[in-house]
Amino acid sequence: MPNAIVADRAGGPGVLKFRSVERPAPGPGELLVEVSGIGVNFIDTYQRSGVYPVPFPFTPGGEAAGRVVDVGPDVTGFSAGDRVATAEGARTYAEYALIPAAKALRVPDGVDDETAAAIPLQGMTAHYLATSVYPAKEGEWALVHAGAGGTGLLLTQLLKSRGARVITTVSTDEKAELSRGAGADEVIGYDGFTERVRAITGGGADVVYDGVGKSTFDGSLASLRVRGFLALFGGASGQVPPFDLQRLNSSGSIVITRPSLAAFLLTPEERAMRASDLFDAVLADRLKVHIGGVYPLADAAAAHADLESRSTTGKLVLRP
Ligand code: NDP
């Protein structure tokens, strides 16, 4: 029998156990994939810990890449041997996973297994943030929190390719160097970041992309110019508490959104457009994917502990 990660209850990383499970069989619309790489994402930790409720026993994972080994009865367009990846799967912390054919991305030759597993979720998130949520323009100032994180490194590169000027926050010197390598114009620490941003930009950033949440949110609001835009896309430090809308008025007629990836993958065309933009950029060497850690699947708990301890850079990938 193949192996997978299973949690019987919500809790710390230690609830993630490596176990034998039944090999899944593809139903209508599904691909059975032999998984070659699994992307670790913050949402996996929210689900494991109970921040986002899930039914137990629970196998985490929405992102993976691999090779199709079988297809469901009505599936057309995919066959055994095809290389695929997804950001919208379920139970992907496994040697075999079912991926909805409608949500499978075709992985081009030339993109290796780890990169294919690393791109879909954070890559398409960075893509929709930079091109759809707030399409930053030439010369505009963008503040990106956690600039050396998986999403932060990709978002910085996409914003730079649009001609925006990018300020990032990071917590260590090593992270600062990585963020500069991704093209950030200014890399700063979290202490007093609002004043630094206002000084650098001469009046406030045009847009803040904030995936850190609780600990940065107030400072993010105060870092914006009048009529600036705040994209709150996550809560790595904790979720932002309920918010009084009057604060938008007193902060200078600010616009805020709290987007999620699913709303920016509404049609097959939209999904394919984002994926091909990203894969093309990787193949053309215009986009670097920094994989900061590769763990055996059995060590998923260690990957979660590292991600939550704030010690990681770029993307973490599990290998079955
Ligand atoms: P990262 O690789 O960016 O890791 C999170 C980073 O956040 C850390 O490395 C750390 O960088 C920073 N951070 C600041 N405070 C804390 C804290 N208290 N605990 C942990 N980390 C902290 O993760 P991802 O790229 O996977 O995700 C980033 C955010 O984006 C998450 O909030 C995630 O939920 C969100 N997200 C949202 C999506 C959406 O569609 N809305 C989709 C994908 C991700 P440093 O040490 O430099 O501060």
Tab-separated table of C-alpha atoms and ligand atoms in Angstrom:
chain	number	residue	atom	x	y	z
A	1	MET	CA	0.000	0.000	0.000
A	2	PRO	CA	1.242	3.537	-0.690
A	3	ASN	CA	1.990	6.059	2.036
A	4	ALA	CA	0.477	9.405	2.935
A	5	ILE	CA	0.493	11.906	5.786
A	6	VAL	CA	-2.565	11.637	8.019
A	7	ALA	CA	-3.605	13.720	11.039
A	8	ASP	CA	-6.274	12.272	13.358
A	9	ARG	CA	-6.906	15.579	15.124
A	10	ALA	CA	-6.012	19.261	14.979
A	11	GLY	CA	-2.810	20.283	16.715
A	12	GLY	CA	0.882	21.059	16.361
A	13	PRO	CA	3.141	19.638	13.631
A	14	GLY	CA	3.443	16.384	15.634
A	15	VAL	CA	-0.104	15.346	14.637
A	16	LEU	CA	1.163	14.704	11.092
A	17	LYS	CA	1.838	10.936	10.841
A	18	PHE	CA	3.312	8.975	7.920
A	19	ARG	CA	1.044	5.972	7.260
A	20	SER	CA	0.052	3.346	4.687
A	21	VAL	CA	-3.234	4.159	3.012
A	22	GLU	CA	-5.396	2.707	0.240
A	23	ARG	CA	-4.297	3.753	-3.229
A	24	PRO	CA	-7.086	6.091	-4.427
A	25	ALA	CA	-9.054	5.248	-7.579
A	26	PRO	CA	-9.918	8.055	-10.006
A	27	GLY	CA	-13.623	8.877	-10.254
A	28	PRO	CA	-15.285	10.926	-12.984
A	29	GLY	CA	-13.235	14.009	-13.847
A	30	GLU	CA	-10.212	12.889	-11.850
A	31	LEU	CA	-6.590	12.052	-12.608
A	32	LEU	CA	-4.638	9.603	-10.462
A	33	VAL	CA	-1.161	11.069	-10.150
A	34	GLU	CA	2.035	9.478	-8.895
A	35	VAL	CA	3.309	12.434	-6.953
A	36	SER	CA	6.890	13.612	-7.510
A	37	GLY	CA	6.808	16.800	-5.436
A	38	ILE	CA	4.423	18.458	-2.980
A	39	GLY	CA	4.355	22.172	-2.263
A	40	VAL	CA	4.062	23.109	1.420
A	41	ASN	CA	1.846	26.133	2.021
A	42	PHE	CA	0.729	28.206	4.965
A	43	ILE	CA	-2.872	27.102	4.444
A	44	ASP	CA	-1.753	23.529	5.225
A	45	THR	CA	-0.641	24.717	8.658
A	46	TYR	CA	-3.901	26.657	9.245
A	47	GLN	CA	-5.857	23.467	8.464
A	48	ARG	CA	-3.607	21.222	10.575
A	49	SER	CA	-3.777	23.514	13.587
A	50	GLY	CA	-7.541	24.105	13.434
A	51	VAL	CA	-7.459	27.792	12.366
A	52	TYR	CA	-9.393	26.642	9.269
A	53	PRO	CA	-11.660	23.752	10.365
A	54	VAL	CA	-11.349	20.491	8.365
A	55	PRO	CA	-12.790	16.982	8.882
A	56	PHE	CA	-10.480	14.402	10.516
A	57	PRO	CA	-8.744	12.095	9.749
A	58	PHE	CA	-7.164	14.628	7.426
A	59	THR	CA	-4.452	14.445	4.775
A	60	PRO	CA	-3.178	17.976	4.070
A	61	GLY	CA	-2.078	19.377	0.741
A	62	GLY	CA	-3.536	21.336	-2.132
A	63	GLU	CA	-0.434	21.588	-4.286
A	64	ALA	CA	1.535	18.871	-6.054
A	65	ALA	CA	3.220	17.811	-9.263
A	66	GLY	CA	3.641	14.359	-10.749
A	67	ARG	CA	2.840	11.986	-13.559
A	68	VAL	CA	-0.640	10.760	-14.499
A	69	VAL	CA	-0.935	6.984	-13.991
A	70	ASP	CA	-4.686	6.560	-14.538
A	71	VAL	CA	-7.679	8.694	-15.515
A	72	GLY	CA	-11.348	8.668	-14.494
A	73	PRO	CA	-14.004	7.287	-16.848
A	74	ASP	CA	-15.017	10.526	-18.589
A	75	VAL	CA	-11.654	12.300	-18.665
A	76	THR	CA	-10.475	13.557	-22.033
A	77	GLY	CA	-7.308	15.472	-22.840
A	78	PHE	CA	-5.057	13.705	-20.311
A	79	SER	CA	-3.545	10.232	-20.398
A	80	ALA	CA	-1.077	8.101	-18.475
A	81	GLY	CA	2.427	9.552	-18.586
A	82	ASP	CA	1.415	13.244	-18.779
A	83	ARG	CA	3.242	15.574	-16.398
A	84	VAL	CA	0.804	17.688	-14.401
A	85	ALA	CA	0.677	19.983	-11.381
A	86	THR	CA	-2.051	21.729	-9.424
A	87	ALA	CA	-2.661	24.411	-6.830
A	88	GLU	CA	-6.221	23.236	-6.272
A	89	GLY	CA	-5.952	19.588	-5.261
A	90	ALA	CA	-6.714	17.921	-1.936
A	91	ARG	CA	-4.862	15.299	0.108
A	92	THR	CA	-1.670	15.828	-1.883
A	93	TYR	CA	0.694	14.945	1.032
A	94	ALA	CA	0.762	11.437	-0.420
A	95	GLU	CA	2.551	9.142	-2.852
A	96	TYR	CA	-0.608	9.011	-4.982
A	97	ALA	CA	-3.139	11.833	-5.229
A	98	LEU	CA	-6.332	12.507	-7.134
A	99	ILE	CA	-6.295	15.764	-9.063
A	100	PRO	CA	-9.413	17.175	-10.751
A	101	ALA	CA	-8.636	17.197	-14.484
A	102	ALA	CA	-10.290	20.618	-14.754
A	103	LYS	CA	-7.740	22.022	-12.304
A	104	ALA	CA	-4.629	20.281	-13.627
A	105	LEU	CA	-1.834	22.360	-15.154
A	106	ARG	CA	0.334	20.869	-17.868
A	107	VAL	CA	4.001	20.959	-16.869
A	108	PRO	CA	6.290	21.754	-19.799
A	109	ASP	CA	9.432	19.712	-20.470
A	110	GLY	CA	12.347	21.617	-19.027
A	111	VAL	CA	10.612	22.413	-15.727
A	112	ASP	CA	11.946	19.984	-13.117
A	113	ASP	CA	9.747	18.120	-10.603
A	114	GLU	CA	10.582	20.314	-7.611
A	115	THR	CA	9.992	23.552	-9.510
A	116	ALA	CA	6.724	22.150	-10.914
A	117	ALA	CA	5.568	21.477	-7.347
A	118	ALA	CA	6.792	24.869	-6.125
A	119	ILE	CA	5.141	27.169	-8.673
A	120	PRO	CA	1.376	26.584	-8.784
A	121	LEU	CA	0.099	28.032	-5.517
A	122	GLN	CA	2.547	30.755	-4.589
A	123	GLY	CA	3.261	31.508	-8.264
A	124	MET	CA	-0.363	31.972	-9.279
A	125	THR	CA	-0.946	33.951	-6.075
A	126	ALA	CA	1.909	36.328	-6.871
A	127	HIS	CA	0.582	36.515	-10.441
A	128	TYR	CA	-2.988	37.467	-9.547
A	129	LEU	CA	-1.775	39.949	-6.915
A	130	ALA	CA	0.612	41.714	-9.312
A	131	THR	CA	-1.588	41.620	-12.413
A	132	SER	CA	-5.239	41.543	-11.279
A	133	VAL	CA	-5.734	42.641	-7.660
A	134	TYR	CA	-3.578	45.722	-8.046
A	135	PRO	CA	-1.753	45.794	-11.383
A	136	ALA	CA	1.185	47.889	-10.254
A	137	LYS	CA	2.407	50.329	-12.884
A	138	GLU	CA	5.789	51.633	-14.006
A	139	GLY	CA	7.347	53.775	-11.285
A	140	GLU	CA	4.757	53.037	-8.590
A	141	TRP	CA	5.970	52.121	-5.104
A	142	ALA	CA	4.892	48.719	-3.780
A	143	LEU	CA	5.559	47.400	-0.275
A	144	VAL	CA	5.801	43.593	-0.066
A	145	HIS	CA	5.981	42.045	3.399
A	146	ALA	CA	8.011	38.846	3.981
A	147	GLY	CA	10.062	39.589	0.869
A	148	ALA	CA	12.192	36.432	1.211
A	149	GLY	CA	9.201	34.108	1.604
A	150	GLY	CA	7.864	31.876	-1.134
A	151	THR	CA	5.212	34.311	-2.298
A	152	GLY	CA	7.312	37.386	-1.538
A	153	LEU	CA	10.251	36.402	-3.768
A	154	LEU	CA	7.950	35.660	-6.724
A	155	LEU	CA	5.791	38.757	-6.188
A	156	THR	CA	8.861	40.987	-6.046
A	157	GLN	CA	10.111	39.635	-9.382
A	158	LEU	CA	6.706	40.022	-11.062
A	159	LEU	CA	6.329	43.595	-9.784
A	160	LYS	CA	9.825	44.510	-10.973
A	161	SER	CA	9.033	43.073	-14.412
A	162	ARG	CA	6.118	45.562	-14.566
A	163	GLY	CA	8.458	48.466	-13.767
A	164	ALA	CA	7.239	49.030	-10.201
A	165	ARG	CA	9.628	50.037	-7.412
A	166	VAL	CA	9.593	47.513	-4.603
A	167	ILE	CA	10.274	47.837	-0.874
A	168	THR	CA	10.292	44.580	1.096
A	169	THR	CA	10.357	43.728	4.778
A	170	VAL	CA	12.431	40.810	6.092
A	171	SER	CA	13.576	39.622	9.525
A	172	THR	CA	17.224	38.614	8.948
A	173	ASP	CA	20.309	39.654	6.955
A	174	GLU	CA	20.230	36.397	5.001
A	175	LYS	CA	16.639	37.083	3.994
A	176	ALA	CA	17.572	40.653	3.047
A	177	GLU	CA	20.212	39.381	0.646
A	178	LEU	CA	17.766	36.962	-0.976
A	179	SER	CA	15.143	39.664	-1.356
A	180	ARG	CA	17.665	42.024	-2.979
A	181	GLY	CA	18.594	39.177	-5.318
A	182	ALA	CA	14.944	39.020	-6.394
A	183	GLY	CA	15.151	42.684	-7.384
A	184	ALA	CA	13.834	44.587	-4.358
A	185	ASP	CA	14.942	48.228	-4.526
A	186	GLU	CA	14.848	48.725	-0.754
A	187	VAL	CA	14.890	46.009	1.902
A	188	ILE	CA	14.004	47.000	5.456
A	189	GLY	CA	13.249	45.418	8.832
A	190	TYR	CA	9.818	45.348	10.473
A	191	ASP	CA	10.672	47.756	13.297
A	192	GLY	CA	9.480	51.219	12.296
A	193	PHE	CA	8.765	50.089	8.732
A	194	THR	CA	5.977	52.659	8.294
A	195	GLU	CA	8.314	55.614	8.823
A	196	ARG	CA	10.935	54.056	6.537
A	197	VAL	CA	8.392	53.488	3.777
A	198	ARG	CA	7.027	57.013	4.051
A	199	ALA	CA	10.536	58.439	3.898
A	200	ILE	CA	11.661	56.281	0.950
A	201	THR	CA	8.514	56.950	-1.098
A	202	GLY	CA	8.143	60.605	-0.123
A	203	GLY	CA	4.540	60.365	1.073
A	204	GLY	CA	3.489	56.729	1.119
A	205	ALA	CA	3.406	53.581	-0.993
A	206	ASP	CA	0.885	53.213	-3.804
A	207	VAL	CA	0.154	49.628	-2.798
A	208	VAL	CA	0.951	47.251	0.064
A	209	TYR	CA	0.781	43.478	-0.453
A	210	ASP	CA	0.476	42.114	3.090
A	211	GLY	CA	0.564	38.351	3.719
A	212	VAL	CA	1.898	38.714	7.288
A	213	GLY	CA	-1.380	40.075	8.642
A	214	LYS	CA	-1.862	40.626	12.349
A	215	SER	CA	1.550	42.083	13.214
A	216	THR	CA	1.899	44.317	10.125
A	217	PHE	CA	-1.661	45.346	9.252
A	218	ASP	CA	-1.825	48.665	11.147
A	219	GLY	CA	1.610	49.661	9.863
A	220	SER	CA	0.614	48.701	6.344
A	221	LEU	CA	-2.392	51.017	6.468
A	222	ALA	CA	-0.215	53.839	7.734
A	223	SER	CA	2.392	53.230	4.989
A	224	LEU	CA	0.012	54.089	2.150
A	225	ARG	CA	-0.381	57.352	0.290
A	226	VAL	CA	-3.800	59.003	0.147
A	227	ARG	CA	-6.066	56.717	-1.954
A	228	GLY	CA	-3.517	53.916	-1.681
A	229	PHE	CA	-4.418	50.230	-1.996
A	230	LEU	CA	-3.965	47.493	0.602
A	231	ALA	CA	-4.098	43.851	-0.518
A	232	LEU	CA	-4.284	41.768	2.666
A	233	PHE	CA	-3.722	38.256	1.365
A	234	GLY	CA	-2.753	36.251	4.430
A	235	GLY	CA	-1.930	36.048	8.105
A	236	ALA	CA	1.443	34.375	8.632
A	237	SER	CA	1.645	36.178	12.007
A	238	GLY	CA	-2.050	35.616	12.801
A	239	GLN	CA	-5.364	36.764	11.360
A	240	VAL	CA	-6.240	40.472	11.405
A	241	PRO	CA	-9.037	41.128	13.934
A	242	PRO	CA	-12.388	42.669	12.901
A	243	PHE	CA	-11.899	46.051	11.294
A	244	ASP	CA	-13.801	49.340	11.631
A	245	LEU	CA	-14.511	50.644	8.122
A	246	GLN	CA	-14.242	54.233	9.366
A	247	ARG	CA	-10.479	53.667	9.509
A	248	LEU	CA	-10.383	53.713	5.703
A	249	ASN	CA	-11.677	57.261	5.812
A	250	SER	CA	-9.221	58.523	8.444
A	251	SER	CA	-6.291	56.728	6.766
A	252	GLY	CA	-6.818	58.692	3.540
A	253	SER	CA	-9.614	57.060	1.527
A	254	ILE	CA	-7.756	53.755	1.352
A	255	VAL	CA	-9.006	50.775	-0.670
A	256	ILE	CA	-8.657	47.323	0.963
A	257	THR	CA	-9.270	43.844	-0.342
A	258	ARG	CA	-8.836	40.348	1.159
A	259	PRO	CA	-8.466	38.144	-1.944
A	260	SER	CA	-8.062	34.406	-2.352
A	261	LEU	CA	-6.594	32.412	-5.221
A	262	ALA	CA	-9.801	30.566	-6.171
A	263	ALA	CA	-11.482	33.839	-7.156
A	264	PHE	CA	-8.672	34.492	-9.631
A	265	LEU	CA	-8.811	31.070	-11.298
A	266	LEU	CA	-12.435	31.342	-12.351
A	267	THR	CA	-12.209	29.859	-15.825
A	268	PRO	CA	-9.962	27.304	-17.550
A	269	GLU	CA	-8.603	30.180	-19.647
A	270	GLU	CA	-7.708	32.271	-16.595
A	271	ARG	CA	-5.965	29.305	-14.943
A	272	ALA	CA	-4.055	28.392	-18.109
A	273	MET	CA	-3.047	32.018	-18.701
A	274	ARG	CA	-1.532	32.396	-15.224
A	275	ALA	CA	0.213	29.011	-15.351
A	276	SER	CA	1.682	29.510	-18.807
A	277	ASP	CA	2.890	33.039	-17.957
A	278	LEU	CA	4.751	31.544	-14.983
A	279	PHE	CA	6.146	28.425	-16.685
A	280	ASP	CA	7.222	30.506	-19.724
A	281	ALA	CA	9.007	32.973	-17.462
A	282	VAL	CA	10.822	30.142	-15.669
A	283	LEU	CA	11.868	28.515	-18.952
A	284	ALA	CA	13.093	31.879	-20.280
A	285	ASP	CA	15.027	32.463	-17.039
A	286	ARG	CA	12.995	35.604	-16.310
A	287	LEU	CA	11.609	34.128	-13.066
A	288	LYS	CA	13.685	32.342	-10.425
A	289	VAL	CA	12.010	29.913	-8.062
A	290	HIS	CA	13.975	29.648	-4.833
A	291	ILE	CA	13.442	26.292	-3.143
A	292	GLY	CA	14.547	26.828	0.425
A	293	GLY	CA	14.040	23.268	1.669
A	294	VAL	CA	13.288	19.772	0.353
A	295	TYR	CA	12.048	17.209	2.906
A	296	PRO	CA	11.095	13.546	2.585
A	297	LEU	CA	7.297	13.204	2.740
A	298	ALA	CA	7.677	11.340	6.034
A	299	ASP	CA	9.170	14.555	7.520
A	300	ALA	CA	6.161	16.763	6.754
A	301	ALA	CA	5.953	17.657	10.458
A	302	ALA	CA	9.458	19.145	10.326
A	303	ALA	CA	8.540	21.197	7.259
A	304	HIS	CA	5.503	22.607	9.087
A	305	ALA	CA	7.522	23.379	12.206
A	306	ASP	CA	10.165	25.173	10.131
A	307	LEU	CA	7.591	27.197	8.169
A	308	GLU	CA	5.823	28.279	11.342
A	309	SER	CA	9.072	29.094	13.131
A	310	ARG	CA	9.784	31.798	10.542
A	311	SER	CA	13.171	30.278	9.719
A	312	THR	CA	12.522	29.357	6.084
A	313	THR	CA	13.126	31.156	2.812
A	314	GLY	CA	11.373	30.609	-0.513
A	315	LYS	CA	9.414	27.436	-1.094
A	316	LEU	CA	9.390	24.201	0.908
A	317	VAL	CA	8.833	20.992	-1.067
A	318	LEU	CA	8.127	17.437	0.144
A	319	ARG	CA	9.419	14.461	-1.892
A	320	PRO	CA	7.541	11.156	-1.667
B	1	NDP	P1	6.310	32.473	3.401
B	1	NDP	O1	7.310	31.640	2.721
B	1	NDP	O2	6.201	33.918	3.008
B	1	NDP	O3	6.533	32.366	4.956
B	1	NDP	C1	5.924	33.303	5.795
B	1	NDP	C2	6.876	34.434	6.136
B	1	NDP	O4	6.126	35.399	6.831
B	1	NDP	C3	7.999	34.026	7.041
B	1	NDP	O5	9.103	33.478	6.390
B	1	NDP	C4	8.321	35.345	7.707
B	1	NDP	O6	9.272	36.085	6.946
B	1	NDP	C5	6.987	36.108	7.683
B	1	NDP	N1	6.426	36.200	9.035
B	1	NDP	C6	6.233	37.348	9.702
B	1	NDP	N2	5.741	37.105	10.909
B	1	NDP	C7	5.629	35.760	11.026
B	1	NDP	C8	5.186	34.902	12.063
B	1	NDP	N3	4.769	35.397	13.248
B	1	NDP	N4	5.207	33.568	11.866
B	1	NDP	C9	5.609	33.063	10.697
B	1	NDP	N5	6.044	33.832	9.665
B	1	NDP	C10	6.053	35.175	9.833
B	1	NDP	O7	4.867	31.816	3.229
B	1	NDP	P2	3.958	31.726	1.954
B	1	NDP	O8	4.583	32.411	0.798
B	1	NDP	O9	3.524	30.320	1.779
B	1	NDP	O10	2.668	32.527	2.411
B	1	NDP	C11	2.742	33.910	2.747
B	1	NDP	C12	1.358	34.386	3.108
B	1	NDP	O11	0.554	34.355	1.939
B	1	NDP	C13	0.650	33.521	4.141
B	1	NDP	O12	-0.059	34.350	5.007
B	1	NDP	C14	-0.321	32.711	3.314
B	1	NDP	O13	-1.464	32.313	4.031
B	1	NDP	C15	-0.665	33.719	2.232
B	1	NDP	N6	-1.200	33.148	1.016
B	1	NDP	C16	-2.396	33.643	0.576
B	1	NDP	C17	-2.948	33.217	-0.593
B	1	NDP	C18	-4.193	33.850	-1.094
B	1	NDP	O14	-4.617	33.591	-2.229
B	1	NDP	N7	-4.826	34.711	-0.329
B	1	NDP	C19	-2.324	32.141	-1.367
B	1	NDP	C20	-0.996	31.751	-0.883
B	1	NDP	C21	-0.492	32.230	0.290
B	1	NDP	P3	10.229	37.141	7.771
B	1	NDP	O15	10.960	36.274	8.751
B	1	NDP	O16	11.105	37.752	6.758
B	1	NDP	O17	9.282	38.072	8.401
